[in-house]
Amino acid sequence: MSYESKLKSGFIDELFEGILMLKDKEECYRFFEDICTIKEIQSLSQRLMVAKLLREKKTYNEIEEITGTSTATISRINRCLSYGAEGYNMILDRLKEKNEKE
């Protein structure tokens, strides 16, 4: 099944092609430290953690306490988990599978 993003553009395609060329975690740190602010990287990682905690059935209050994320952002991420493009679920499933093998 093919996914057609509403965001699709040549610029974004080039960005994603570059990201797919990163070979390891160190290269990810190097690239993302150059392309994003520290706050942007922290926000992205925080959102992924919120999605993980939501899947673990943590309450909004627990998630807010653990991550410092606003309930509005938690709610938005929860909607993505239920009705989004399946990106969070895809990555969280792969991370879970990798961690179970280790």
GROMACS .gro file of C-alpha atoms in nm:
model
  102
    1MET     CA    1   0.000   0.000   0.000
    2SER     CA    2   0.141   0.336  -0.102
    3TYR     CA    3   0.112   0.642   0.119
    4GLU     CA    4   0.053   0.984  -0.034
    5SER     CA    5   0.149   1.261   0.207
    6LYS     CA    6  -0.016   1.601   0.198
    7LEU     CA    7   0.330   1.746   0.265
    8LYS     CA    8   0.500   1.591  -0.037
    9SER     CA    9   0.741   1.822  -0.216
   10GLY     CA   10   1.080   1.809  -0.382
   11PHE     CA   11   1.247   1.983  -0.087
   12ILE     CA   12   1.103   1.736   0.163
   13ASP     CA   13   1.190   1.441  -0.062
   14GLU     CA   14   1.552   1.562  -0.065
   15LEU     CA   15   1.554   1.600   0.314
   16PHE     CA   16   1.421   1.247   0.364
   17GLU     CA   17   1.666   1.103   0.111
   18GLY     CA   18   1.945   1.263   0.311
   19ILE     CA   19   1.813   1.123   0.639
   20LEU     CA   20   1.791   0.776   0.486
   21MET     CA   21   2.163   0.802   0.402
   22LEU     CA   22   2.266   0.841   0.767
   23LYS     CA   23   2.458   0.530   0.869
   24ASP     CA   24   2.452   0.531   1.249
   25LYS     CA   25   2.354   0.719   1.562
   26GLU     CA   26   2.667   0.937   1.553
   27GLU     CA   27   2.584   1.054   1.200
   28CYS     CA   28   2.230   1.128   1.317
   29TYR     CA   29   2.363   1.345   1.600
   30ARG     CA   30   2.595   1.529   1.359
   31PHE     CA   31   2.325   1.593   1.099
   32PHE     CA   32   2.042   1.685   1.335
   33GLU     CA   33   2.264   1.915   1.544
   34ASP     CA   34   2.340   2.105   1.224
   35ILE     CA   35   1.989   2.113   1.076
   36CYS     CA   36   1.781   2.161   1.393
   37THR     CA   37   1.803   2.367   1.706
   38ILE     CA   38   1.862   2.183   2.031
   39LYS     CA   39   1.503   2.264   2.132
   40GLU     CA   40   1.366   2.115   1.807
   41ILE     CA   41   1.557   1.791   1.860
   42GLN     CA   42   1.441   1.775   2.221
   43SER     CA   43   1.080   1.838   2.112
   44LEU     CA   44   1.095   1.558   1.854
   45SER     CA   45   1.236   1.311   2.106
   46GLN     CA   46   0.983   1.423   2.366
   47ARG     CA   47   0.695   1.361   2.124
   48LEU     CA   48   0.818   1.011   2.052
   49MET     CA   49   0.840   0.942   2.427
   50VAL     CA   50   0.484   1.075   2.474
   51ALA     CA   51   0.363   0.837   2.201
   52LYS     CA   52   0.543   0.548   2.372
   53LEU     CA   53   0.389   0.634   2.709
   54LEU     CA   54   0.042   0.666   2.554
   55ARG     CA   55   0.079   0.319   2.409
   56GLU     CA   56   0.177   0.198   2.756
   57LYS     CA   57  -0.162   0.335   2.871
   58LYS     CA   58  -0.014   0.607   3.094
   59THR     CA   59  -0.254   0.888   3.185
   60TYR     CA   60  -0.214   1.241   3.052
   61ASN     CA   61  -0.117   1.354   3.402
   62GLU     CA   62   0.150   1.085   3.431
   63ILE     CA   63   0.288   1.174   3.088
   64GLU     CA   64   0.288   1.545   3.167
   65GLU     CA   65   0.479   1.474   3.490
   66ILE     CA   66   0.734   1.243   3.322
   67THR     CA   67   0.800   1.450   3.008
   68GLY     CA   68   0.690   1.804   3.087
   69THR     CA   69   0.472   1.801   2.776
   70SER     CA   70   0.150   2.002   2.775
   71THR     CA   71  -0.179   1.815   2.771
   72ALA     CA   72  -0.261   1.987   2.439
   73THR     CA   73   0.047   1.829   2.278
   74ILE     CA   74  -0.026   1.494   2.443
   75SER     CA   75  -0.378   1.508   2.299
   76ARG     CA   76  -0.246   1.590   1.952
   77ILE     CA   77  -0.004   1.295   1.966
   78ASN     CA   78  -0.284   1.069   2.089
   79ARG     CA   79  -0.493   1.168   1.785
   80CYS     CA   80  -0.198   1.084   1.560
   81LEU     CA   81  -0.168   0.741   1.721
   82SER     CA   82  -0.534   0.673   1.649
   83TYR     CA   83  -0.601   0.858   1.324
   84GLY     CA   84  -0.264   0.965   1.183
   85ALA     CA   85  -0.036   0.830   0.915
   86GLU     CA   86   0.084   0.540   1.138
   87GLY     CA   87   0.433   0.690   1.165
   88TYR     CA   88   0.453   0.679   1.544
   89ASN     CA   89   0.322   0.323   1.557
   90MET     CA   90   0.559   0.206   1.285
   91ILE     CA   91   0.866   0.343   1.464
   92LEU     CA   92   0.754   0.236   1.812
   93ASP     CA   93   0.685  -0.119   1.687
   94ARG     CA   94   1.031  -0.136   1.529
   95LEU     CA   95   1.202   0.002   1.840
   96LYS     CA   96   1.014  -0.247   2.060
   97GLU     CA   97   1.112  -0.535   1.832
   98LYS     CA   98   1.477  -0.424   1.833
   99ASN     CA   99   1.482  -0.391   2.213
  100GLU     CA  100   1.328  -0.736   2.257
  101LYS     CA  101   1.607  -0.889   2.045
  102GLU     CA  102   1.881  -0.727   2.254
   0.00000   0.00000   0.00000
